[in-house]
PDB file of N, CA and C in Angstrom:
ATOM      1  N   UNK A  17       4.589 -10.167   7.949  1.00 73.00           N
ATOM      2  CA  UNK A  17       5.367  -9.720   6.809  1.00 73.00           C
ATOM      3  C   UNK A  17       5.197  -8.208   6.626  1.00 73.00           C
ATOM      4  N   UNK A  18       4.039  -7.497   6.649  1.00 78.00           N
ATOM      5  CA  UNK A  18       3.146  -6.605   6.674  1.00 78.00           C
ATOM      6  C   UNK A  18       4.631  -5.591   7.657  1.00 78.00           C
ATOM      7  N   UNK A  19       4.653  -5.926   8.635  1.00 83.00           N
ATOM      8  CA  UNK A  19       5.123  -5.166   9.770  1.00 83.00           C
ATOM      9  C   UNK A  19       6.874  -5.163   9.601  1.00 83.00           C
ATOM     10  N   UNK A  20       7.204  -6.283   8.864  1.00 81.00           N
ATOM     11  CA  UNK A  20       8.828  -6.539   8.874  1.00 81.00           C
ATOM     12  C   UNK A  20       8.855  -5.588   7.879  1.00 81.00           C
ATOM     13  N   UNK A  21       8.180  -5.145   6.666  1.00 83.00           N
ATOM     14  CA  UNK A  21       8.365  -3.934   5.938  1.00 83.00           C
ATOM     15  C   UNK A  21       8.532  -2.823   6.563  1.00 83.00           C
ATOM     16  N   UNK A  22       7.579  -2.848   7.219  1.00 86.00           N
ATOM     17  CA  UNK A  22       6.996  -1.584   7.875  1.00 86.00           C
ATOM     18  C   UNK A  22       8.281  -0.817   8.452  1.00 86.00           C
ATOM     19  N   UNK A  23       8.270  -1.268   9.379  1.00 87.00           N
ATOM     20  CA  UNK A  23       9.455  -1.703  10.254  1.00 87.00           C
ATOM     21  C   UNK A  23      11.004  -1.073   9.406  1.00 87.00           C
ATOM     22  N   UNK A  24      11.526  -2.068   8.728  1.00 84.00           N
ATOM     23  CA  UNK A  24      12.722  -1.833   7.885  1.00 84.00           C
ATOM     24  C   UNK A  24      12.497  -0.817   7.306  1.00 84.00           C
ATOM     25  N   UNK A  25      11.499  -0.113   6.562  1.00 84.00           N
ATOM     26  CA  UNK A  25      11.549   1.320   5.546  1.00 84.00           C
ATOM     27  C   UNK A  25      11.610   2.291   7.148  1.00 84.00           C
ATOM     28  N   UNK A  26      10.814   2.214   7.711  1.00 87.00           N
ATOM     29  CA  UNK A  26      10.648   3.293   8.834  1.00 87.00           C
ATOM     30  C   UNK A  26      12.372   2.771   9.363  1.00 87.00           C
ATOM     31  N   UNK A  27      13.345   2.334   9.660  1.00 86.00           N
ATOM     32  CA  UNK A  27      14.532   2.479   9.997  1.00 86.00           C
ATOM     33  C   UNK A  27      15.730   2.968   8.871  1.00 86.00           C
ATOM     34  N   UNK A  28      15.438   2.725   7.972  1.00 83.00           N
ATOM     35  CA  UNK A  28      15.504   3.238   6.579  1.00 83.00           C
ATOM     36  C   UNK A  28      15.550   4.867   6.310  1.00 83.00           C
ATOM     37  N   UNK A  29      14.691   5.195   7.176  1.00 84.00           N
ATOM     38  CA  UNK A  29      14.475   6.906   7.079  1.00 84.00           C
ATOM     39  C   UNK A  29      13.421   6.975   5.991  1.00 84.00           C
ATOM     40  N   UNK A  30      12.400   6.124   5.974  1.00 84.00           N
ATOM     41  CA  UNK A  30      11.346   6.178   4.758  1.00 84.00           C
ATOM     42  C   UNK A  30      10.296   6.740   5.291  1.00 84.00           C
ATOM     43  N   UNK A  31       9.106   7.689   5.152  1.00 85.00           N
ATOM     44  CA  UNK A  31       7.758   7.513   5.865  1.00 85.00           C
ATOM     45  C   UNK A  31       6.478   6.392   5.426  1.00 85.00           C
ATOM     46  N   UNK A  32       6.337   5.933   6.061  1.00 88.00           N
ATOM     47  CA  UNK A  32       5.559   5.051   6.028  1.00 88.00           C
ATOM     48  C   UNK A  32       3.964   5.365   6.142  1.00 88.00           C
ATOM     49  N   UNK A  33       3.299   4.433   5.294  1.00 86.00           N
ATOM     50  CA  UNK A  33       1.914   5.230   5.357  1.00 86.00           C
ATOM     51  C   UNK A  33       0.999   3.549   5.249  1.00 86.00           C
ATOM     52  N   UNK A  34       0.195   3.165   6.030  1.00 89.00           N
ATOM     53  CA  UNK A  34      -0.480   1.929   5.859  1.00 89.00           C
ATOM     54  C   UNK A  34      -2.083   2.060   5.206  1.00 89.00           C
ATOM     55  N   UNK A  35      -2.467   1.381   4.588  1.00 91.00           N
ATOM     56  CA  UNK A  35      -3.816   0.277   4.151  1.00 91.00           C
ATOM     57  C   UNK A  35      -4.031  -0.535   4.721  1.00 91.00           C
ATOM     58  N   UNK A  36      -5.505  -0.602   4.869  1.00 89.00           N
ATOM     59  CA  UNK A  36      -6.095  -2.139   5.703  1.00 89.00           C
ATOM     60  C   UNK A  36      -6.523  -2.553   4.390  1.00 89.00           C
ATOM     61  N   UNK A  37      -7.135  -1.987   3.243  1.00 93.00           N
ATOM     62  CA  UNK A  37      -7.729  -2.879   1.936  1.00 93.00           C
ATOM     63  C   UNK A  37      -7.103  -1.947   0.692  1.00 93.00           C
ATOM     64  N   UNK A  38      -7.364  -2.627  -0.728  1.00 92.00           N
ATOM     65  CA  UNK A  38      -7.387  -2.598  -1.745  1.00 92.00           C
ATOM     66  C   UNK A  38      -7.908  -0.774  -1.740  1.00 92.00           C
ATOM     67  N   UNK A  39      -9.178  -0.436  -1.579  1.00 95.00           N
ATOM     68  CA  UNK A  39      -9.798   0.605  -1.410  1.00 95.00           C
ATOM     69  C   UNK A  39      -9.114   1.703  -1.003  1.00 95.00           C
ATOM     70  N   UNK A  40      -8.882   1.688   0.052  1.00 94.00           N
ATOM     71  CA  UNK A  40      -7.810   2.251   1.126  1.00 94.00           C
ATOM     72  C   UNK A  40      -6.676   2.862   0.282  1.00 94.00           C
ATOM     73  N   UNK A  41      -5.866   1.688  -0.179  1.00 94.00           N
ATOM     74  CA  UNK A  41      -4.803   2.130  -0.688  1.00 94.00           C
ATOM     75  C   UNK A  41      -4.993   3.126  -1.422  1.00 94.00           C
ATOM     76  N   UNK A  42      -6.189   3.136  -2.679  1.00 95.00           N
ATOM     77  CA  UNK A  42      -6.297   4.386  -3.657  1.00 95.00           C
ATOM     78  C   UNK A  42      -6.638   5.476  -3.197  1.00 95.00           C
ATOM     79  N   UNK A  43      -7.592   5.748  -1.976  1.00 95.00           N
ATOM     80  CA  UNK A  43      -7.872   6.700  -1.040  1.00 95.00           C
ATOM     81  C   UNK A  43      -6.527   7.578  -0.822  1.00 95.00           C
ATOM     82  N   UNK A  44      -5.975   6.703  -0.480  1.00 94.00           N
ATOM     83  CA  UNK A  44      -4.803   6.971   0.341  1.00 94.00           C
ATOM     84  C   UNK A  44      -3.616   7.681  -0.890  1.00 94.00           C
ATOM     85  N   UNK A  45      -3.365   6.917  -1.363  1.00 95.00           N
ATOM     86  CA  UNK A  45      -2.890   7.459  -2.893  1.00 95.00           C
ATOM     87  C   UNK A  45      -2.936   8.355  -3.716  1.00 95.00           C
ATOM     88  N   UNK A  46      -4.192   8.631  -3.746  1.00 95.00           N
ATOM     89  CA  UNK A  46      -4.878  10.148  -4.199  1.00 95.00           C
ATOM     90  C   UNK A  46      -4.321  11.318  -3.171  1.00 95.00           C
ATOM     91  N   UNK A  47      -4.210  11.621  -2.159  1.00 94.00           N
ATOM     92  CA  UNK A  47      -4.281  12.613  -1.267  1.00 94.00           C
ATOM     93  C   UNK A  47      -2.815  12.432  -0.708  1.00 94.00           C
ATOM     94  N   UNK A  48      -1.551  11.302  -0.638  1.00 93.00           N
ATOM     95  CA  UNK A  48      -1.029  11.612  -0.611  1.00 93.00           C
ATOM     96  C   UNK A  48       0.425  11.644  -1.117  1.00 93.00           C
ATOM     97  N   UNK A  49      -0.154  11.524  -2.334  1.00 93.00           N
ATOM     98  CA  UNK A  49       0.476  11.358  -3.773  1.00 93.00           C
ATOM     99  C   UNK A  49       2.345  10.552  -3.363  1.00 93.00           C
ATOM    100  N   UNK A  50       2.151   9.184  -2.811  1.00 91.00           N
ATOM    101  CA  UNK A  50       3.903   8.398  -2.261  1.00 91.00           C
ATOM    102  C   UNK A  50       4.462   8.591  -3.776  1.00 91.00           C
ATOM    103  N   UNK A  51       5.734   8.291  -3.920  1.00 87.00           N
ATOM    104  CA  UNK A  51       6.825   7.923  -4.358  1.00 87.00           C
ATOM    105  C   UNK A  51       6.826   6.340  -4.756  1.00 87.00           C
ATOM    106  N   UNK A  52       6.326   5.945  -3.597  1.00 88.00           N
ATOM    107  CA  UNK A  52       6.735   4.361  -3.921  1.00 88.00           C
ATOM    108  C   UNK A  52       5.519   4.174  -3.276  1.00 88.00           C
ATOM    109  N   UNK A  53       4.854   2.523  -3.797  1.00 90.00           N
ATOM    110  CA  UNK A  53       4.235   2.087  -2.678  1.00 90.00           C
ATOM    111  C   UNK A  53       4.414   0.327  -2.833  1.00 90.00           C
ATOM    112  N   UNK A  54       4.232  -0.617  -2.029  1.00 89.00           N
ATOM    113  CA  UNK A  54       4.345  -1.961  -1.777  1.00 89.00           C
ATOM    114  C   UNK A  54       3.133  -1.906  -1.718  1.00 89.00           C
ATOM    115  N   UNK A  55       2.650  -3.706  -2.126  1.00 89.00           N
ATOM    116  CA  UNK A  55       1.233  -3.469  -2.147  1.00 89.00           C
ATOM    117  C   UNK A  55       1.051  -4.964  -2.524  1.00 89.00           C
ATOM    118  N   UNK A  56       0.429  -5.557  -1.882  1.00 87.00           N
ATOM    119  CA  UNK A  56      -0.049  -7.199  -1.726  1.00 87.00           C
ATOM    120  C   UNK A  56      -0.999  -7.648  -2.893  1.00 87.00           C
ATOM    121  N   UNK A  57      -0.938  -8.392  -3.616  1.00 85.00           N
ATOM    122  CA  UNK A  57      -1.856  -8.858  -4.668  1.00 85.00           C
ATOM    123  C   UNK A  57      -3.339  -8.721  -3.935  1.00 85.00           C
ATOM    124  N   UNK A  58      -3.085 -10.056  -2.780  1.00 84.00           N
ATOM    125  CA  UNK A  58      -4.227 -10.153  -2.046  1.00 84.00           C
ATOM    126  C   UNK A  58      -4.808  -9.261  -1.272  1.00 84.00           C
ATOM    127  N   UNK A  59      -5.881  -8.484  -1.352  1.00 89.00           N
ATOM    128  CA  UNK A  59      -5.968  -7.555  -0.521  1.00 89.00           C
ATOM    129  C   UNK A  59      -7.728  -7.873   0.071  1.00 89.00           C
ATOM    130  N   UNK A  60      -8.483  -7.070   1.137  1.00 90.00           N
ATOM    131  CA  UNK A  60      -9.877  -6.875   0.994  1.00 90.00           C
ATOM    132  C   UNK A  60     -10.211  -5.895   0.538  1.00 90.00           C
ATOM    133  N   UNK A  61     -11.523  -6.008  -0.014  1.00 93.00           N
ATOM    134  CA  UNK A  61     -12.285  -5.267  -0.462  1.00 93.00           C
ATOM    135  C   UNK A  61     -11.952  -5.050  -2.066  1.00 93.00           C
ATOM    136  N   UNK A  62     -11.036  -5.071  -2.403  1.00 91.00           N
ATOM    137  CA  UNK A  62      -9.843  -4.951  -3.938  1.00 91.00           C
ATOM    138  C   UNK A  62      -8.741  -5.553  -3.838  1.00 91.00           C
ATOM    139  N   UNK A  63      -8.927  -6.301  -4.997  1.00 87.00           N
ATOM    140  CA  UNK A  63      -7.309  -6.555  -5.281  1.00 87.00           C
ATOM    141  C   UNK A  63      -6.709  -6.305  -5.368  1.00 87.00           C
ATOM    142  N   UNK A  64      -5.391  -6.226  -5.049  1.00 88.00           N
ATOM    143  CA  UNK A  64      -3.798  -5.497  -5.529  1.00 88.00           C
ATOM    144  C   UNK A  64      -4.162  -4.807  -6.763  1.00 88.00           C
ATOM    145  N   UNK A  65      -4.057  -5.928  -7.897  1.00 86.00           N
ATOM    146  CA  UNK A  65      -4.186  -5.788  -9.096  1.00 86.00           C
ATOM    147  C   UNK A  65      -5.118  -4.689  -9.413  1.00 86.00           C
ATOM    148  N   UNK A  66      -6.517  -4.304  -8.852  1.00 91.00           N
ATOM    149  CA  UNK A  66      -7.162  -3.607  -9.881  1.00 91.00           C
ATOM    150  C   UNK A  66      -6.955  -2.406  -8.848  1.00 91.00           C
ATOM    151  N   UNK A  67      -6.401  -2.169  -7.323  1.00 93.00           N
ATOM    152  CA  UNK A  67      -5.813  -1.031  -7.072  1.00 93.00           C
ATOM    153  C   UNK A  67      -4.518  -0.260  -7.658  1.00 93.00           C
ATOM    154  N   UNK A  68      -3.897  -1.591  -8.312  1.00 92.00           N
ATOM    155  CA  UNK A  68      -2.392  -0.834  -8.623  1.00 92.00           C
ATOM    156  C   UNK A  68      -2.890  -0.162  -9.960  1.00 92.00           C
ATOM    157  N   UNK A  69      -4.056  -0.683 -10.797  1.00 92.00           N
ATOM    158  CA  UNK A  69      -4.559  -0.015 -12.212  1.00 92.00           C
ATOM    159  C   UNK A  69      -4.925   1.338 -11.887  1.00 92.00           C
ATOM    160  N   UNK A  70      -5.672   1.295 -10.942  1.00 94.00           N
ATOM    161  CA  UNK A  70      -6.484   2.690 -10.637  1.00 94.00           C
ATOM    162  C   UNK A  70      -5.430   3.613 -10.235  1.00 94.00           C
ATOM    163  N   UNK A  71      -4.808   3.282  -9.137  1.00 95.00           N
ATOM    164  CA  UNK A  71      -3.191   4.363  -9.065  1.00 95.00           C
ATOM    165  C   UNK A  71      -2.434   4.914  -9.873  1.00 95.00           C
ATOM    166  N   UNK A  72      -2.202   3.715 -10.797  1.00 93.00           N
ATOM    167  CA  UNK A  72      -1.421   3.696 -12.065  1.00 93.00           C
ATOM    168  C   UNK A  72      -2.177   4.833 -12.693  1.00 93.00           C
ATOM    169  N   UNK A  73      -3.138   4.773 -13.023  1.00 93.00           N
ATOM    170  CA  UNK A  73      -3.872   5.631 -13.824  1.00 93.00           C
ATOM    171  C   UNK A  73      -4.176   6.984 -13.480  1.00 93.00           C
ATOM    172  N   UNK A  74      -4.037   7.029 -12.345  1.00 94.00           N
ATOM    173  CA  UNK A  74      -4.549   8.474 -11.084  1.00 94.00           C
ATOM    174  C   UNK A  74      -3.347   9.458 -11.082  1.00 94.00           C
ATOM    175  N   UNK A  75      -1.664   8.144 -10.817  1.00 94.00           N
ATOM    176  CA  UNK A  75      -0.542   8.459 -10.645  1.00 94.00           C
ATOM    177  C   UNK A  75       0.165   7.821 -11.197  1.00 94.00           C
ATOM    178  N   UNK A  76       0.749   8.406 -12.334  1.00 92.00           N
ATOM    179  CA  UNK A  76       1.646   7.559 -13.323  1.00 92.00           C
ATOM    180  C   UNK A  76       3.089   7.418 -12.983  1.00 92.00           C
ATOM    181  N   UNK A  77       3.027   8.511 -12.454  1.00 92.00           N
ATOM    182  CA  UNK A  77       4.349   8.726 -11.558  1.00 92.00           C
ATOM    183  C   UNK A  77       4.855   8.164 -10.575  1.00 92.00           C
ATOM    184  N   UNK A  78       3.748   7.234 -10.006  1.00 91.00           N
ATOM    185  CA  UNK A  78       3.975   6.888  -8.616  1.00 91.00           C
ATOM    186  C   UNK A  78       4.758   5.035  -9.253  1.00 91.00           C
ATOM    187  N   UNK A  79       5.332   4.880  -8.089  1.00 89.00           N
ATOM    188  CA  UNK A  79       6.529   3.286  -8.252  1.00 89.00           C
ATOM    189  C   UNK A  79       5.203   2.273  -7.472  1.00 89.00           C
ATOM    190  N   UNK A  80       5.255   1.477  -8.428  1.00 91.00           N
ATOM    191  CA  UNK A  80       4.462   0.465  -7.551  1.00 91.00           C
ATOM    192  C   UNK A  80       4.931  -0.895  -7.461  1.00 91.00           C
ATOM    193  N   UNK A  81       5.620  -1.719  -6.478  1.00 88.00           N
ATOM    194  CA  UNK A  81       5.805  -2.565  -6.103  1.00 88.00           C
ATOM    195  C   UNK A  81       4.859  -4.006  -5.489  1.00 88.00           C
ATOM    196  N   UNK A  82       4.558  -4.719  -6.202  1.00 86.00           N
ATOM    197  CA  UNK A  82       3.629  -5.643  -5.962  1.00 86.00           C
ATOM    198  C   UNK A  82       4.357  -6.479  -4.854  1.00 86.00           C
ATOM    199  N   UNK A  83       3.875  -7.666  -3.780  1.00 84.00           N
ATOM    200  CA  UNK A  83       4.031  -8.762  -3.634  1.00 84.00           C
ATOM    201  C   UNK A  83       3.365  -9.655  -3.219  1.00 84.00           C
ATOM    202  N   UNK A  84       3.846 -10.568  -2.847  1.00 81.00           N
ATOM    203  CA  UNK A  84       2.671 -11.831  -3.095  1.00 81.00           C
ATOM    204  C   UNK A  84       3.485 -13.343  -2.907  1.00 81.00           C
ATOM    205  N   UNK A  85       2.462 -14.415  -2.152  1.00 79.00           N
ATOM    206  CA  UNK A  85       2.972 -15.900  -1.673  1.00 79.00           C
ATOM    207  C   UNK A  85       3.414 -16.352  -3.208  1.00 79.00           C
ATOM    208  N   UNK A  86       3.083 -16.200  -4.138  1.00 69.00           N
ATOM    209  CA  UNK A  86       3.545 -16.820  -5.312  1.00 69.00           C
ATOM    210  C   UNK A  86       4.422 -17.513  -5.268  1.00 69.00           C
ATOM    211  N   UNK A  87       4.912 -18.568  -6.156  1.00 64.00           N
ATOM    212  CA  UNK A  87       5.854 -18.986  -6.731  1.00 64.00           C
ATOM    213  C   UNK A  87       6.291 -18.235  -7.810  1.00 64.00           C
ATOM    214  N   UNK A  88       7.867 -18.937  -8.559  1.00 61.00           N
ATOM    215  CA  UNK A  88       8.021 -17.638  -9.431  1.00 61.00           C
ATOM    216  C   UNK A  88       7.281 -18.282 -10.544  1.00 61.00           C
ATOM    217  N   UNK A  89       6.751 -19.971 -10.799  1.00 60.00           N
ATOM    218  CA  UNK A  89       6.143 -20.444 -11.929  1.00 60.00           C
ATOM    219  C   UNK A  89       4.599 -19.645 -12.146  1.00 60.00           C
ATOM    220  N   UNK A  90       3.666 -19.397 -10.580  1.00 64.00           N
ATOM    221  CA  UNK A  90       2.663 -18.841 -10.776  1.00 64.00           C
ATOM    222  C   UNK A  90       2.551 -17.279 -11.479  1.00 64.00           C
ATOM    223  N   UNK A  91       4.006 -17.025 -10.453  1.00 64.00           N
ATOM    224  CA  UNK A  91       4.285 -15.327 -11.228  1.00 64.00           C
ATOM    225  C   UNK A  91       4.386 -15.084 -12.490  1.00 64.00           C
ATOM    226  N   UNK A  92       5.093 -16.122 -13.455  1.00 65.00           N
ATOM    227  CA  UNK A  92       5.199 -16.096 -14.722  1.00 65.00           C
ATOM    228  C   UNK A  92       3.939 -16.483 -15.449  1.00 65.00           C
ATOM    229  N   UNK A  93       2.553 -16.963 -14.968  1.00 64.00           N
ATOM    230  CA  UNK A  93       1.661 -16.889 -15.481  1.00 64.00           C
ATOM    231  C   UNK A  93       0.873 -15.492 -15.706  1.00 64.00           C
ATOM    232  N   UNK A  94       1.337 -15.096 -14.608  1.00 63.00           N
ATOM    233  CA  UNK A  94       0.603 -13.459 -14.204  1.00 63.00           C
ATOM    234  C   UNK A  94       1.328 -12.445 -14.698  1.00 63.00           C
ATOM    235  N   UNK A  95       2.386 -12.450 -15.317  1.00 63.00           N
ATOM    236  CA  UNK A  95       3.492 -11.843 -15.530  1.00 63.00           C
ATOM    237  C   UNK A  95       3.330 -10.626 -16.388  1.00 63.00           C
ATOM    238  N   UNK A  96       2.164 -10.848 -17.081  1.00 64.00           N
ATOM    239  CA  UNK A  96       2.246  -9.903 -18.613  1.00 64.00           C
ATOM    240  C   UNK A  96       1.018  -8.609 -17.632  1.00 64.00           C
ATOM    241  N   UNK A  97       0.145  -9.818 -16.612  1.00 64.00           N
ATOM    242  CA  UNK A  97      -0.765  -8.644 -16.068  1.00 64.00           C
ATOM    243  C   UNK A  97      -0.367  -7.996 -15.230  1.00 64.00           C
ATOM    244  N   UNK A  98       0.288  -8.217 -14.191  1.00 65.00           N
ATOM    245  CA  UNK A  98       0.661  -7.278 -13.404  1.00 65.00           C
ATOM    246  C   UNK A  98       1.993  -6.111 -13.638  1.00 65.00           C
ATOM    247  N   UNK A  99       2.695  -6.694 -14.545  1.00 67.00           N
ATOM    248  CA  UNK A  99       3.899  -6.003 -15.421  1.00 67.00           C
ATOM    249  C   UNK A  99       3.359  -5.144 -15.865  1.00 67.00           C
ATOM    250  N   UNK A 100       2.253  -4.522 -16.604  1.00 74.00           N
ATOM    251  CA  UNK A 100       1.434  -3.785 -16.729  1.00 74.00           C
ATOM    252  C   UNK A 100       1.199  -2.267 -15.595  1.00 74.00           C
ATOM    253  N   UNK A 101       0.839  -2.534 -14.069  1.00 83.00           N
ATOM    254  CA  UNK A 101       0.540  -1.782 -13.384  1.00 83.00           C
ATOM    255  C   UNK A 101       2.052  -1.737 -12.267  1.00 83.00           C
ATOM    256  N   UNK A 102       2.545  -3.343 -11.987  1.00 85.00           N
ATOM    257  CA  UNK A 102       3.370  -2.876 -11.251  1.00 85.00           C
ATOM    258  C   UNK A 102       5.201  -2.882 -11.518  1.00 85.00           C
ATOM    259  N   UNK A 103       5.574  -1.954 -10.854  1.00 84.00           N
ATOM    260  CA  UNK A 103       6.855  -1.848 -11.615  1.00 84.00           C
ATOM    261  C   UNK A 103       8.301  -2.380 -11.658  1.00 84.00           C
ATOM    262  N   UNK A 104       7.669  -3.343 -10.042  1.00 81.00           N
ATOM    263  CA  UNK A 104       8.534  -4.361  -9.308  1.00 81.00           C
ATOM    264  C   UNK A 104       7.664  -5.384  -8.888  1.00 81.00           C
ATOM    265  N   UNK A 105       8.539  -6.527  -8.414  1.00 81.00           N
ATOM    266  CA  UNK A 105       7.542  -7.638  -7.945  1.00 81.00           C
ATOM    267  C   UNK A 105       8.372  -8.535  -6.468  1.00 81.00           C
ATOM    268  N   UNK A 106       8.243  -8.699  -5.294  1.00 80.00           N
ATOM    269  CA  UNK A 106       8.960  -9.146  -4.183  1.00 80.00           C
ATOM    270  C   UNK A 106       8.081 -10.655  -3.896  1.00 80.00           C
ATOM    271  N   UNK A 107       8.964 -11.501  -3.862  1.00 79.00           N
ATOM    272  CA  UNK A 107       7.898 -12.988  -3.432  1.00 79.00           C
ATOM    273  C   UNK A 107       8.199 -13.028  -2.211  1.00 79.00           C
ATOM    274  N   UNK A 108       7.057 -13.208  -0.992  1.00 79.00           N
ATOM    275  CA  UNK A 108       7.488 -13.152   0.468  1.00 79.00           C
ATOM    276  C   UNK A 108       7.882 -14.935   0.885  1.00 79.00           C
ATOM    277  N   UNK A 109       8.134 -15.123   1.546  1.00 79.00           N
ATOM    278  CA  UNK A 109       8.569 -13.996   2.630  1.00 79.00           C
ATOM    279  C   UNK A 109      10.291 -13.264   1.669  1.00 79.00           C
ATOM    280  N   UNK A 110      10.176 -11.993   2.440  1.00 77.00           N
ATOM    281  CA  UNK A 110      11.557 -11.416   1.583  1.00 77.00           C
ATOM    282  C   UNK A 110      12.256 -11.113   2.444  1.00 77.00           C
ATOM    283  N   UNK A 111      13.155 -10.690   2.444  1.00 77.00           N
ATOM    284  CA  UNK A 111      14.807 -10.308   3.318  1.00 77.00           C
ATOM    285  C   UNK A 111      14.754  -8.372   3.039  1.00 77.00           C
ATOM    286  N   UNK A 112      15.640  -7.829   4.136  1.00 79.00           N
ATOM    287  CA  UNK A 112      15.648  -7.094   4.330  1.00 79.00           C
ATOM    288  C   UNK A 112      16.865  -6.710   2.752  1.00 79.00           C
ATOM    289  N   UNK A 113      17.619  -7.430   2.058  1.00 82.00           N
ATOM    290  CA  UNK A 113      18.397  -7.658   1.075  1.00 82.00           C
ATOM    291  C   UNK A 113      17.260  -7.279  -0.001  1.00 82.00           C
ATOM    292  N   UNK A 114      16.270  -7.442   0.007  1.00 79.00           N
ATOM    293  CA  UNK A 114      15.513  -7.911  -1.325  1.00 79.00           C
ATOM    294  C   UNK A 114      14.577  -6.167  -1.058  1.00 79.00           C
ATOM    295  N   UNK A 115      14.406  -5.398   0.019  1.00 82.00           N
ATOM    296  CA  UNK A 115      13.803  -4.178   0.090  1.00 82.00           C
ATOM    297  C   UNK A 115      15.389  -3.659  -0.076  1.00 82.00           C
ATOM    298  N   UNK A 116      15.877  -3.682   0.254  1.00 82.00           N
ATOM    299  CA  UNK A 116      17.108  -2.722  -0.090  1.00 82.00           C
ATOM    300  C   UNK A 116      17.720  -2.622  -1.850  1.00 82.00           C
ATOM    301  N   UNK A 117      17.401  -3.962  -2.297  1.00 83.00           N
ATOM    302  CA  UNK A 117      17.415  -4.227  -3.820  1.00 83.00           C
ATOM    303  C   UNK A 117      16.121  -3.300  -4.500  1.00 83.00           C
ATOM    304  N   UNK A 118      14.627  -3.455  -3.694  1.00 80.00           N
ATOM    305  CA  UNK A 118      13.877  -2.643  -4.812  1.00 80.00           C
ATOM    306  C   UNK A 118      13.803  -1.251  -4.387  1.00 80.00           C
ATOM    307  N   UNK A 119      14.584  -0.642  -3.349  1.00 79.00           N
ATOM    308  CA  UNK A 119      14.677   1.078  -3.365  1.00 79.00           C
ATOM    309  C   UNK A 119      15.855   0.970  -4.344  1.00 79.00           C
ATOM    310  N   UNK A 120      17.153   0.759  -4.272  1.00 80.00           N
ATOM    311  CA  UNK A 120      18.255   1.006  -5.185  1.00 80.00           C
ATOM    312  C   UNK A 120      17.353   0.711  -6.825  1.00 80.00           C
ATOM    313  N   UNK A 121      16.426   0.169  -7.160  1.00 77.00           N
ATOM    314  CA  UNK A 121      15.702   0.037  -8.459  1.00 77.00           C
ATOM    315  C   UNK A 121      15.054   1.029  -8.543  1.00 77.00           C
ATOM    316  N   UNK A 122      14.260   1.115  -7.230  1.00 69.00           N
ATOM    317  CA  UNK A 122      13.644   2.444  -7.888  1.00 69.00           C
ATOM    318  C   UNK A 122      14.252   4.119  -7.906  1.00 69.00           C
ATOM    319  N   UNK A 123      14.889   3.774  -6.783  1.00 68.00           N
ATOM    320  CA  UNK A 123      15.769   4.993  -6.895  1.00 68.00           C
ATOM    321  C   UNK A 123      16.368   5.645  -8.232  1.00 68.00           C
ATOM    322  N   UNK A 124      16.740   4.461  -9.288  1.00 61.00           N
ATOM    323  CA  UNK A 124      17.253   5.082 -10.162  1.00 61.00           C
ATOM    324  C   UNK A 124      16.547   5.627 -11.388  1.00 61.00           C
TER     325      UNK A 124
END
């Protein structure tokens, strides 16, 4: 799934920048301050969740796009917490329809 993103933004004309963990991502975030980023609930080392807080907080500016195996019933349990840090939400597996839906969102 990881790579079918990857993949589609980099044909897209996007630059692409990867994480192996939770950690990573904020590392990564800090220094090179994205626009957007996608970003897996599940992660190692940190969770989605308490990386997208720390970003959020680092970079308020920055778009953060969560996703995750969820259902949309589990999502609506989680709904109020991650609505909080992230600013979109994609349930995988997703379609190349459904990344083209959250740049036109964030774009605007």
């Amino acid at each position: 799934v990881r790579q079918i993103l990857i993949d589609q933004l980099s044909l897209l004309g996007h630059q692409v920048i990867e994480a192996d963990n939770g950690l990573d991502v904020v590392l990564l975030a800090q220094t090179t301050k994205p626009d957007l980023i996608f970003m897996d609930l599940v992660l190692p080392k940190q969770t989605g969740m308490e990386a997208a807080s720390q970003i959020r907080n680092l970079l308020p500016q920055t778009r953060i796009v969560g996703m995750s195996t969820l259902d949309i019933i589990q999502l609506q349990k989680i709904k109020a917490d991650y609505a909080i840090n992230f600013d979109a939400f994609m349930i995988k597996p997703f379609t190349l329809e459904n990344i083209l839906e959250v740049l036109k969102k964030e774009a605007a």
